[in-house]
Coordinates of C-alpha atoms in Angstrom, one line a residue:
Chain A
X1 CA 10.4 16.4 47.8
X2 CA 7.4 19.0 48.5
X3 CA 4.5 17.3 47.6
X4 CA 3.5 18.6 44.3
X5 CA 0.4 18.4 42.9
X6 CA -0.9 17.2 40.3
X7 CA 0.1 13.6 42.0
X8 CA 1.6 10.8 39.2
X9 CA -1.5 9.2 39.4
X10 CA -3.8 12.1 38.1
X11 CA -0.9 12.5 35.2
X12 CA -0.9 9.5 34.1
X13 CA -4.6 9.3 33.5
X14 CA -4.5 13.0 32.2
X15 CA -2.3 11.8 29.9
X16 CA -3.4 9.0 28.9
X17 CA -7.0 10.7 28.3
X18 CA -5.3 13.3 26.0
X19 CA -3.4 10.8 24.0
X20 CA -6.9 8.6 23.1
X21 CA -8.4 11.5 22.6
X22 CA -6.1 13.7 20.2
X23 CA -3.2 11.1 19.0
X24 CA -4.6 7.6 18.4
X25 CA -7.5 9.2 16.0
X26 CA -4.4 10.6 13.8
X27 CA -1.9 7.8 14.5
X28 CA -1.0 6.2 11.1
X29 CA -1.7 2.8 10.4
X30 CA 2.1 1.3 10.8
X31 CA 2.3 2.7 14.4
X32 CA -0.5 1.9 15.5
X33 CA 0.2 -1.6 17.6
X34 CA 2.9 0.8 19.3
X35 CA 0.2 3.4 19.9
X36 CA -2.1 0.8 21.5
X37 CA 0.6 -0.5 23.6
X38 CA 1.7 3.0 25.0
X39 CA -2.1 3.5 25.7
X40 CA -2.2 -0.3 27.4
X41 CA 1.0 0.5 29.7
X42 CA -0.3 3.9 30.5
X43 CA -4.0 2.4 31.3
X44 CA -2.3 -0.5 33.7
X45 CA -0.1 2.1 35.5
X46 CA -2.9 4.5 35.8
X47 CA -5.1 1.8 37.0
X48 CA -2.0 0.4 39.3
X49 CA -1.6 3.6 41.1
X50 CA -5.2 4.5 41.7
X51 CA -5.8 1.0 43.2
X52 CA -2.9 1.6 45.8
X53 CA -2.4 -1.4 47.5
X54 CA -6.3 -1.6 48.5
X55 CA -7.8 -4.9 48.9
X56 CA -4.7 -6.1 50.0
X57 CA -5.8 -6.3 53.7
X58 CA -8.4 -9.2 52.6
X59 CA -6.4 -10.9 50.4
X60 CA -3.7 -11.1 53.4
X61 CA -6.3 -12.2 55.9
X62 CA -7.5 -14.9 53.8
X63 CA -3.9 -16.4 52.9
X64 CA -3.6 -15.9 56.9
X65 CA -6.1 -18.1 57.8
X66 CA -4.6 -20.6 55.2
X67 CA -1.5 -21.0 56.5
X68 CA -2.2 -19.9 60.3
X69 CA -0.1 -16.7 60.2
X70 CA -0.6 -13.4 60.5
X71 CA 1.1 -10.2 58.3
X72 CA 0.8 -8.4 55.2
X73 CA 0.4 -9.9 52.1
X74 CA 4.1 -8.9 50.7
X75 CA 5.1 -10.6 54.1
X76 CA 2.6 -13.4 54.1
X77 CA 2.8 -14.6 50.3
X78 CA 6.9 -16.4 50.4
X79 CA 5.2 -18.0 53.3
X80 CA 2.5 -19.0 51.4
X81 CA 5.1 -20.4 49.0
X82 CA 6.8 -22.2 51.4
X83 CA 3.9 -24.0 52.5
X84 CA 3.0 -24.9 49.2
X85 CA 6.5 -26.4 48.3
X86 CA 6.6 -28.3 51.6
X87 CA 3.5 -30.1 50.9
X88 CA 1.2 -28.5 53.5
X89 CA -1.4 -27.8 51.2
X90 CA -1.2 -31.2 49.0
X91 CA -4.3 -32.5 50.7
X92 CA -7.5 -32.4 48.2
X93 CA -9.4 -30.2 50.0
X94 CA -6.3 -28.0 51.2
X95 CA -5.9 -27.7 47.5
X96 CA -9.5 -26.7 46.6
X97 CA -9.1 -24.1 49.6
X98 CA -5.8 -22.5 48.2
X99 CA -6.9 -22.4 44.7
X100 CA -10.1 -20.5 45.9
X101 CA -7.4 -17.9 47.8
X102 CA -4.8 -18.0 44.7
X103 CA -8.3 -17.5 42.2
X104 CA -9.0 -14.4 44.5
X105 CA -5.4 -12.8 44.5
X106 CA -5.2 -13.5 40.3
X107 CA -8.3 -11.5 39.9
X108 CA -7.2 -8.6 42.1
X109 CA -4.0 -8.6 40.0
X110 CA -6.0 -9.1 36.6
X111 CA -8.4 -5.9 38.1
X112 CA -4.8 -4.0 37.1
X113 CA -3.5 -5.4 34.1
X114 CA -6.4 -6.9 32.1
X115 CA -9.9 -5.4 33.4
X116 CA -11.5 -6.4 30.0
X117 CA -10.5 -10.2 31.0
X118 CA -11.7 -10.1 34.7
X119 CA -14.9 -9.1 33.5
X120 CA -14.9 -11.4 30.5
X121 CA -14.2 -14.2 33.2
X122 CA -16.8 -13.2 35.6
X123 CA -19.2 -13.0 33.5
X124 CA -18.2 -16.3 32.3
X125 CA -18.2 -17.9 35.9
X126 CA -21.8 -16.5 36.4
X127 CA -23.3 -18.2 33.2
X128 CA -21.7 -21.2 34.5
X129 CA -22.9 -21.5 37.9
X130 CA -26.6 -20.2 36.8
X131 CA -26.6 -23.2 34.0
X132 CA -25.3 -26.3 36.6
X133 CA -26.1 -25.0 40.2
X134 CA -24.1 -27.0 42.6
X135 CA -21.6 -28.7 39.9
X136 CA -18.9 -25.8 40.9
X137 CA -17.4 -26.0 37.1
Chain B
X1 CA 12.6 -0.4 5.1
X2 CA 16.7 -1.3 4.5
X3 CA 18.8 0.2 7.4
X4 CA 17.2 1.3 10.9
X5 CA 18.7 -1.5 12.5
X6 CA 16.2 -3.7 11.0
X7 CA 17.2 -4.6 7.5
X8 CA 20.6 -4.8 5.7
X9 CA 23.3 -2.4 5.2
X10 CA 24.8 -2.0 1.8
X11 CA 28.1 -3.1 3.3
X12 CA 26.1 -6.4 5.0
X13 CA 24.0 -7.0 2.2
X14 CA 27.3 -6.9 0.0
X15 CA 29.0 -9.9 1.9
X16 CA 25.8 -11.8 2.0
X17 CA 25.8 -11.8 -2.0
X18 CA 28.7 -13.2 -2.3
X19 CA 28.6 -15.9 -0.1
X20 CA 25.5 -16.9 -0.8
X21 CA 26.9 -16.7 -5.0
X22 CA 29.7 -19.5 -3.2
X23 CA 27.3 -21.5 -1.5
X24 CA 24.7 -21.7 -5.0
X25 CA 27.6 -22.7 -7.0
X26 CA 25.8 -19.1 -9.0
X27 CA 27.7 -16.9 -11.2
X28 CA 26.1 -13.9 -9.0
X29 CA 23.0 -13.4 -6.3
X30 CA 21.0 -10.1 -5.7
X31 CA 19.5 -9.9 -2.4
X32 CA 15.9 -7.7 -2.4
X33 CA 15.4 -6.5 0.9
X34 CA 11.7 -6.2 1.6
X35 CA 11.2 -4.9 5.3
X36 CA 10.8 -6.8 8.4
X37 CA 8.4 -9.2 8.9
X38 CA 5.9 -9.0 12.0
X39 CA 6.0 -11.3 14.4
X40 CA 8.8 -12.8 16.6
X41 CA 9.8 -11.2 19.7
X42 CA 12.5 -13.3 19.8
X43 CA 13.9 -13.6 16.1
X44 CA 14.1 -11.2 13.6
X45 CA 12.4 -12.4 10.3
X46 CA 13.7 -10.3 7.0
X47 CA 11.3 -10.6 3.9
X48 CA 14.4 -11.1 0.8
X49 CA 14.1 -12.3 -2.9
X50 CA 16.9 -13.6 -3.9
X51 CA 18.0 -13.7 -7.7
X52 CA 20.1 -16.3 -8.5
X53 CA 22.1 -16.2 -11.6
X54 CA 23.2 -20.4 -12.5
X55 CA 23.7 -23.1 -10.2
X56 CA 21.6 -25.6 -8.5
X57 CA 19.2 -22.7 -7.5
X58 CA 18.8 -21.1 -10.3
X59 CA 16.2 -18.6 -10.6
X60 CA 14.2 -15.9 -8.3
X61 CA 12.8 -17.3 -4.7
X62 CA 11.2 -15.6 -2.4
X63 CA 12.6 -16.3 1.3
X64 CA 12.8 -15.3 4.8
X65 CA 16.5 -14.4 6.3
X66 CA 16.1 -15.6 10.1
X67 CA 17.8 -14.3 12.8
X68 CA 18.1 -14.1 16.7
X69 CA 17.8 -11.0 18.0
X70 CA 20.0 -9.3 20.9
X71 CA 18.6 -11.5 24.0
X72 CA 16.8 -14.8 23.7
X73 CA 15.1 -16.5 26.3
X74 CA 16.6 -19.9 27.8
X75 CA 14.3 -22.6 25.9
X76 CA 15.6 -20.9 22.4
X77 CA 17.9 -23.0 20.0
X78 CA 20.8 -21.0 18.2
X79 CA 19.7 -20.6 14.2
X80 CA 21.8 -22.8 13.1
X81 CA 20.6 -25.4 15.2
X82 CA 16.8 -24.6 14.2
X83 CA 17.7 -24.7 10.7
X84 CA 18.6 -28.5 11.4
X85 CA 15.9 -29.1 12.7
X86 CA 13.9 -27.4 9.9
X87 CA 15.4 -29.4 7.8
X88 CA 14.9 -32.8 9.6
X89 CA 11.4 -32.1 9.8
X90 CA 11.1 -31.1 6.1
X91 CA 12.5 -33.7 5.2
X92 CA 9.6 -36.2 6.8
X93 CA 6.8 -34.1 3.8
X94 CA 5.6 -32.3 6.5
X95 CA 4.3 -28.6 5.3
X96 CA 7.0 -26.6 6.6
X97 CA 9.5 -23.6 5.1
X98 CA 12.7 -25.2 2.7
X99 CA 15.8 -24.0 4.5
X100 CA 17.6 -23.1 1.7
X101 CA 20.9 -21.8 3.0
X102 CA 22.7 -21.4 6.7
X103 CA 25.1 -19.1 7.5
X104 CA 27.2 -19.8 10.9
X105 CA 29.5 -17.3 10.8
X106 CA 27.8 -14.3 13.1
X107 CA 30.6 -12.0 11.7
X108 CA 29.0 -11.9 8.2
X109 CA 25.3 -10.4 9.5
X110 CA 26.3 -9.4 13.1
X111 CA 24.8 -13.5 14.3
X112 CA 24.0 -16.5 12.8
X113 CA 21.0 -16.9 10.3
X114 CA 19.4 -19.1 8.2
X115 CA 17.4 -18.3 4.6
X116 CA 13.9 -20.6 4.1
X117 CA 11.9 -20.4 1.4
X118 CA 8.9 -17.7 1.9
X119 CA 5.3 -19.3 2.7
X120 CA 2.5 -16.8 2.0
X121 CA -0.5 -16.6 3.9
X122 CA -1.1 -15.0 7.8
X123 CA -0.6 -16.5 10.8
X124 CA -2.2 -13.7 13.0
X125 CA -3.7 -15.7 15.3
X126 CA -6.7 -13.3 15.8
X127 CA -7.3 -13.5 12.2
X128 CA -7.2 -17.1 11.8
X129 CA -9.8 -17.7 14.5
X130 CA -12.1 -15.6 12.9
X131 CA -14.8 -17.9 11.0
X132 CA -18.5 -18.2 11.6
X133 CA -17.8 -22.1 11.7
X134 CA -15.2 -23.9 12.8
X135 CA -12.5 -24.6 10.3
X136 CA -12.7 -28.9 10.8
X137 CA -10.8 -29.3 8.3
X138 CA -7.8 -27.0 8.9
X139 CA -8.0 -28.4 12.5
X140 CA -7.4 -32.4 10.8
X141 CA -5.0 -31.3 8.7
X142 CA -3.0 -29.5 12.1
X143 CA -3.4 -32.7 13.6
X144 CA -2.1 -34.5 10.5
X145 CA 1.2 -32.6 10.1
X146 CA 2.2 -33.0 13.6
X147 CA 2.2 -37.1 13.7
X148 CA 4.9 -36.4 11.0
X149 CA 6.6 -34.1 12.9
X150 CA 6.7 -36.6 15.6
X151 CA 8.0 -39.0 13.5
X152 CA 11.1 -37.5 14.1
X153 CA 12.8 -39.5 16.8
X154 CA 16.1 -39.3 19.0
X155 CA 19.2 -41.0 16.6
X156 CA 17.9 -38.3 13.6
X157 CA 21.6 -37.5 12.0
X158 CA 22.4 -34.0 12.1
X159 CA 20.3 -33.5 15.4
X160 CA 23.2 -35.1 17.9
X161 CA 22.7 -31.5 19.7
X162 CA 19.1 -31.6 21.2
X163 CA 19.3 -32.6 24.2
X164 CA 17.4 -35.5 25.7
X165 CA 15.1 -34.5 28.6
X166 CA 16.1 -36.7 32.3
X167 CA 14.8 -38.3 34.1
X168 CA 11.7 -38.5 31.7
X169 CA 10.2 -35.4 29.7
X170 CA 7.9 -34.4 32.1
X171 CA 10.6 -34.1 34.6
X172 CA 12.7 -32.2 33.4
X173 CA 10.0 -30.1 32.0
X174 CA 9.0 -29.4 35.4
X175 CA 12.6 -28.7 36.3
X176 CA 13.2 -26.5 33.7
X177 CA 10.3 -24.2 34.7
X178 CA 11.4 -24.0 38.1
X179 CA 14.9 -22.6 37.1
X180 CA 13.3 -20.0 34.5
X181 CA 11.2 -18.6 37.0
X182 CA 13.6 -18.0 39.4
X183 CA 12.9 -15.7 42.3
X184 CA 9.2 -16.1 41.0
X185 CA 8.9 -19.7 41.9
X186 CA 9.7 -19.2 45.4
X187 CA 7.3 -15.7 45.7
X188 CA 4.4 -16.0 42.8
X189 CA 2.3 -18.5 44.9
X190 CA 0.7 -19.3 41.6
X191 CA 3.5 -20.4 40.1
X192 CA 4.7 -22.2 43.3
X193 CA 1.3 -24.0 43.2
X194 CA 1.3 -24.9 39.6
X195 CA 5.4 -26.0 40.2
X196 CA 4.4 -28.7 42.8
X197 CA 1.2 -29.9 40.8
X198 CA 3.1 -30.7 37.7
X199 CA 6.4 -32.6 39.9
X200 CA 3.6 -34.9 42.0
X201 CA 1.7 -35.8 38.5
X202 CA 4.1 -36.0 36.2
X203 CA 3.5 -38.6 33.8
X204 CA 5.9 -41.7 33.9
X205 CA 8.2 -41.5 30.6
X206 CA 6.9 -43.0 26.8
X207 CA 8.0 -42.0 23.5
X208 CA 10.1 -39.6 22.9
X209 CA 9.9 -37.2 19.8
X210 CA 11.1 -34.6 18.0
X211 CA 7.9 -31.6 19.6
X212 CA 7.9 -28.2 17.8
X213 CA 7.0 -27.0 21.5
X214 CA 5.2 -23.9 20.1
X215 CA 2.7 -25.6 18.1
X216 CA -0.4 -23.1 17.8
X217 CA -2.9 -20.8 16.4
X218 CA -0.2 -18.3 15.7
X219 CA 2.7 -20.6 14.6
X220 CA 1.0 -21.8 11.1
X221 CA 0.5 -19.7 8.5
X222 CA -2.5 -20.2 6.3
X223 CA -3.5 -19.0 2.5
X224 CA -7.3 -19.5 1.8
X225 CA -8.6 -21.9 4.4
X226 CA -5.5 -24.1 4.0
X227 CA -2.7 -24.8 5.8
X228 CA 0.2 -23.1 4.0
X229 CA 3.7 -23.5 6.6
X230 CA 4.5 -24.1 10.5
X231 CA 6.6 -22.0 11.4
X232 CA 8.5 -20.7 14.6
X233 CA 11.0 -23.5 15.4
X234 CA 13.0 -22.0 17.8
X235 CA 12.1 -24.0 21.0
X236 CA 11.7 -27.4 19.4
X237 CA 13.2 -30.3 21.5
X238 CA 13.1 -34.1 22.3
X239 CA 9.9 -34.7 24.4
X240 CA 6.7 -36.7 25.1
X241 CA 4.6 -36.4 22.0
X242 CA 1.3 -34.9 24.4
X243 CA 2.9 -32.1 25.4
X244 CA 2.7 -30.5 21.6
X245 CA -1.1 -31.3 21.9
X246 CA -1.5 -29.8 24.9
X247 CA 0.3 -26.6 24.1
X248 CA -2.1 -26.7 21.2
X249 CA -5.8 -27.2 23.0
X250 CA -4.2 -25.0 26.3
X251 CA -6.6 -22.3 27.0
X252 CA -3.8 -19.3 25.9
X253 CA -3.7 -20.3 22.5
X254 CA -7.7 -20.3 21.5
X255 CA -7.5 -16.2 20.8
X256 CA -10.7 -15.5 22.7
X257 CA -12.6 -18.9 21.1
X258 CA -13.0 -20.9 24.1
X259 CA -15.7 -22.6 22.5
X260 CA -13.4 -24.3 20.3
X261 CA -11.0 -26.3 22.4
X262 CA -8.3 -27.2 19.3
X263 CA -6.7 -23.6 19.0
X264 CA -9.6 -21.4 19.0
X265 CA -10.6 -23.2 15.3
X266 CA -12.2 -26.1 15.9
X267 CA -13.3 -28.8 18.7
X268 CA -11.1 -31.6 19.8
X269 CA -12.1 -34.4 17.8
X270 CA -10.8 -33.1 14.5
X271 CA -7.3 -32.3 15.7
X272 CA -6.5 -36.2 17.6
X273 CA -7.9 -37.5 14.8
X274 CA -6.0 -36.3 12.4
X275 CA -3.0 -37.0 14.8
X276 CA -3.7 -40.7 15.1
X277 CA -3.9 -40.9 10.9
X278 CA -0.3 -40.4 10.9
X279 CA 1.6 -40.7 14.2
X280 CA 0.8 -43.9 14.9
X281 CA 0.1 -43.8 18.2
X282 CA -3.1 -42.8 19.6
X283 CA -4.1 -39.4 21.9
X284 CA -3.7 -39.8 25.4
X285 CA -6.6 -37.5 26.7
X286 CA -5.3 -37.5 30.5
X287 CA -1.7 -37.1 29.6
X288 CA -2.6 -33.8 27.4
X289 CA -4.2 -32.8 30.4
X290 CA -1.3 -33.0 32.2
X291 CA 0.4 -31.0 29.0
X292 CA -1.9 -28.4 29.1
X293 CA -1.4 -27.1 32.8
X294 CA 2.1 -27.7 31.6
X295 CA 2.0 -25.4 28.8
X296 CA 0.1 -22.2 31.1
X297 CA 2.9 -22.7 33.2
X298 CA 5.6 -22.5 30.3
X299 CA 4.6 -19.7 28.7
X300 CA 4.1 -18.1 32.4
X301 CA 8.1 -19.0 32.8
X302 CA 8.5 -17.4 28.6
X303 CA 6.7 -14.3 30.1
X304 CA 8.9 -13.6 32.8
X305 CA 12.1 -14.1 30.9
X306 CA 10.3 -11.8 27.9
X307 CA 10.0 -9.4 30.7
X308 CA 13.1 -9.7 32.3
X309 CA 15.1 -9.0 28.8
X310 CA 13.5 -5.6 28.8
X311 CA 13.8 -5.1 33.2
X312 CA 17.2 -5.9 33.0
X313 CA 18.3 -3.4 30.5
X314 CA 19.3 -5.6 27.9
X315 CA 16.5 -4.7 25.7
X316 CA 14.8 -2.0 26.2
X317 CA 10.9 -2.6 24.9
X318 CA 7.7 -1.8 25.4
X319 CA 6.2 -5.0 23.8
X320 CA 9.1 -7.1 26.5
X321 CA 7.5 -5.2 29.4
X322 CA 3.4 -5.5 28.5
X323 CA 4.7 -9.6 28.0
X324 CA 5.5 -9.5 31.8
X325 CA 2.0 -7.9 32.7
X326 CA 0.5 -10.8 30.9
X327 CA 1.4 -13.1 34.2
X328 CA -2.2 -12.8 35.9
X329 CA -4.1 -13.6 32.7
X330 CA -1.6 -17.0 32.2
X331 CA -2.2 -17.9 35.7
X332 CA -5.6 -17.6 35.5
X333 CA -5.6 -19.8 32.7
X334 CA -3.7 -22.3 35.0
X335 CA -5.7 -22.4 38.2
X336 CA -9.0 -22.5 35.9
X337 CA -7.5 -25.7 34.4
X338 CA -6.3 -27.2 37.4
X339 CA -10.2 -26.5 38.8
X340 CA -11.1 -28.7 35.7
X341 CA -9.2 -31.7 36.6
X342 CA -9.5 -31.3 40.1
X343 CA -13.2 -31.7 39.0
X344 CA -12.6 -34.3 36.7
X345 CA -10.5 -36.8 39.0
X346 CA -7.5 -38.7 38.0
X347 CA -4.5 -36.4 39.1
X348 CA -3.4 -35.9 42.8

């Protein structure tokens, strides 16, 4: 296809800006869960596309050094799984290193689906580590 | 609200009234339709009154018609089987719905269903955690009805059909997880991670009981501060007694109040000891631990299959496809648990 612009991204978020602005106010009561969720599904593609794959190189380094491979993350992570089932990683401290890696690629996914949740949890992990320095939880 | 493909038609609604005239030994029934109930993605929950002229039920009762909707998802028991095991459990005074009548025959309604008696009350979990202080009492009385739930053991006549777990309930917990996740066990390194933790410390088997297996804020409807009906047996099964604790405490059930451990309402302590008042056995604190990175990764494994009923075509829904978005949040849940014990000591 020629490449058309507006691209899907800008759309999406167009769209989604026009239907919190001029629909939800006037949505009535009985629709509005299904309102909400149209605006949630248009917010988490919106957010999805924008984000584009980036931070992905990090995330695939770090699971690299993990497991001693190199790749991209689509490439690295049924490798990562592999590892995991086999029992590579069963070792306490191999355990506390790849919950640190799988913490890191859940909040990179949660930045897409659930921003309000990542922040809630950071926030949360903040208070925690200025109120028992050196306890980790 | 009739029609729409939610309610009855006049044709449906017809053949229901006069079987359920046969079954009341009634001279006549008239069925009130009164609009789909919210809640359920799985089942479809139809608000009826039902006017029974003579016979044993004589009179005017409000009631629920239950049925399955178009896709469930693996763990779900057939309506006719969790109207059994309503009834088992009513039958132990536990505060539960009356089934009143259960209809087998999916050509009547399109699938089977089953009629209970109506609780009123909500059971929006974001509603019922909203209290300036925690609701102690509620929480006791939580942990109070499910020792008599659990009194419900393997042998109970009329529930020959519940399978029992093998080798022991942790097991095949643990199996059963690894089976609904499918491709996602061997890709979701989350999952994968949370699949090997609960196979190398599963517990060693105990009792076995009958566990509602989606006992939460949520599931329990309540009318003034009390506890009115639990509700929602669709995944009930022969297990280890913890695991309905730990699906209770488990971080996705506390609706934002994770200050209050017991389902967002109230702390711990309330909830076991209301437990131990009536089950007879006391709380296993390590072995609910165990439940509760259990219960992230079940409802990770619900999520997918949620998702997969609307990615597959079967069901087309919005609500299916946000369920499936929901994965990150669950995991997170998971690996901050598994950070808690690893903390704590005591599993491998």
């Amino acid at each position: 296809m020629i490449n058309d612009d507006p691209k899907a991204g800008d759309l999406v978020a167009i769209a989604l800006r026009s239907f919190r602005e001029s629909i939800l106010p006037v949505i009535p009561a009985d629709q509005r869960f299904t309102a909400l969720m149209i605006a949630n599904a248009l917010g988490v593609a919106e957010r999805e596309l924008a984000a584009g794959g980036k931070g992905e190189a990090g995330l695939a380094d770090a699971v690299g050094k993990l497991i001693n491979a190199k790749g991209d993350l689509r490439a690295l992570l049924p490798r990562l799984c592999t590892d995991i089932d086999v029992g590579r990683l069963d070792a306490p401290e191999r355990q506390a290193a790849l919950r640190a890696v799988l913490m890191d690629i859940t909040r990179a996914r949660l930045a897409v689906s659930n921003p309000k949740r990542l922040a809630a949890e950071t926030s949360r992990s903040e208070t925690q580590k200025f109120e028992t320095p050196g306890s980790g939880r | 609200m009739s029609g729409g493909g939610t309610g009855l038609t006049a044709e449906r609604k017809a053949a229901l009234e006069s079987w359920l005239a046969g079954q009341a030994g009634a001279r006549a029934v008239t069925v009130t339709d009164e609009g789909r109930l919210s809640g359920g993605a799985i089942s479809l929950n139809l608000a009826v009154t039902l006017e029974i002229d003579g016979g044993r039920l004589d009179g005017r009762h409000a009631c629920v018609l239950r049925t399955g909707s178009a896709s469930g998802v693996s763990a779900s028991l057939g309506k006719v089987q969790e109207a059994a095991v309503l009834g088992a459990v009513f039958a132990t005074g536990a505060t539960v719905p009356e089934p009143l009548f259960v209809g087998s025959d999916p050509a009547m309604l399109g699938a089977p269903f089953y009629i209970m008696r109506r609780a009123a009350g909500i059971a929006a979990g974001f509603r019922i955690v909203k209290s300036d202080a925690p609701q102690r009492d509620l929480a006791r009385e939580l942990g109070r009805q499910l020792g008599l739930i659990h009194r419900v053991r393997p042998g109970t006549p009329g529930l020959e059909f519940l399978p029992l777990p093998e080798p022991t309930a942790a097991r095949q917990a643990a199996h059963d997880f690894r089976q609904w996740a499918g491709r996602y066990a061997v890709t979701d390194p989350v999952l994968t991670y949370g699949l090997r933790w609960l196979e190398r410390n599963a517990p060693p088997s105990g009792d076995l009981v009958l566990c509602h297996r989606d006992y939460r804020t949520g599931n329990y409807m309540v009318e003034d501060g009390r506890l009115s009906a639990i509700i929602d047996w669709e995944f009930a099964g022969w297990s280890d007694p913890m695991e309905d604790l730990g699906w209770f405490c488990a971080a996705c059930w506390r609706f934002g109040r994770n200050d209050r451990e017991a389902g967002g309402i109230a702390d711990r302590d309330d909830f076991y000891a209301g437990y131990e008042e009536t089950a007879g056995r006391r709380v296993d604190p390590h072995a609910v631990a165990y439940w509760e990175a259990a219960a992230c990764m079940r409802w990770a494994v619900i999520a997918i299959q949620q998702a997969n009923r609307h990615i597959s075509g079967t069901e087309p829904s919005l609500e299916l496809a946000l369920t499936g978005r929901m994965l990150p949040e669950i995991e997170l849940d998971l690996l901050l648990h598994l950070d808690a014990v690893a903390a704590r000591g005591g599993f491998v």
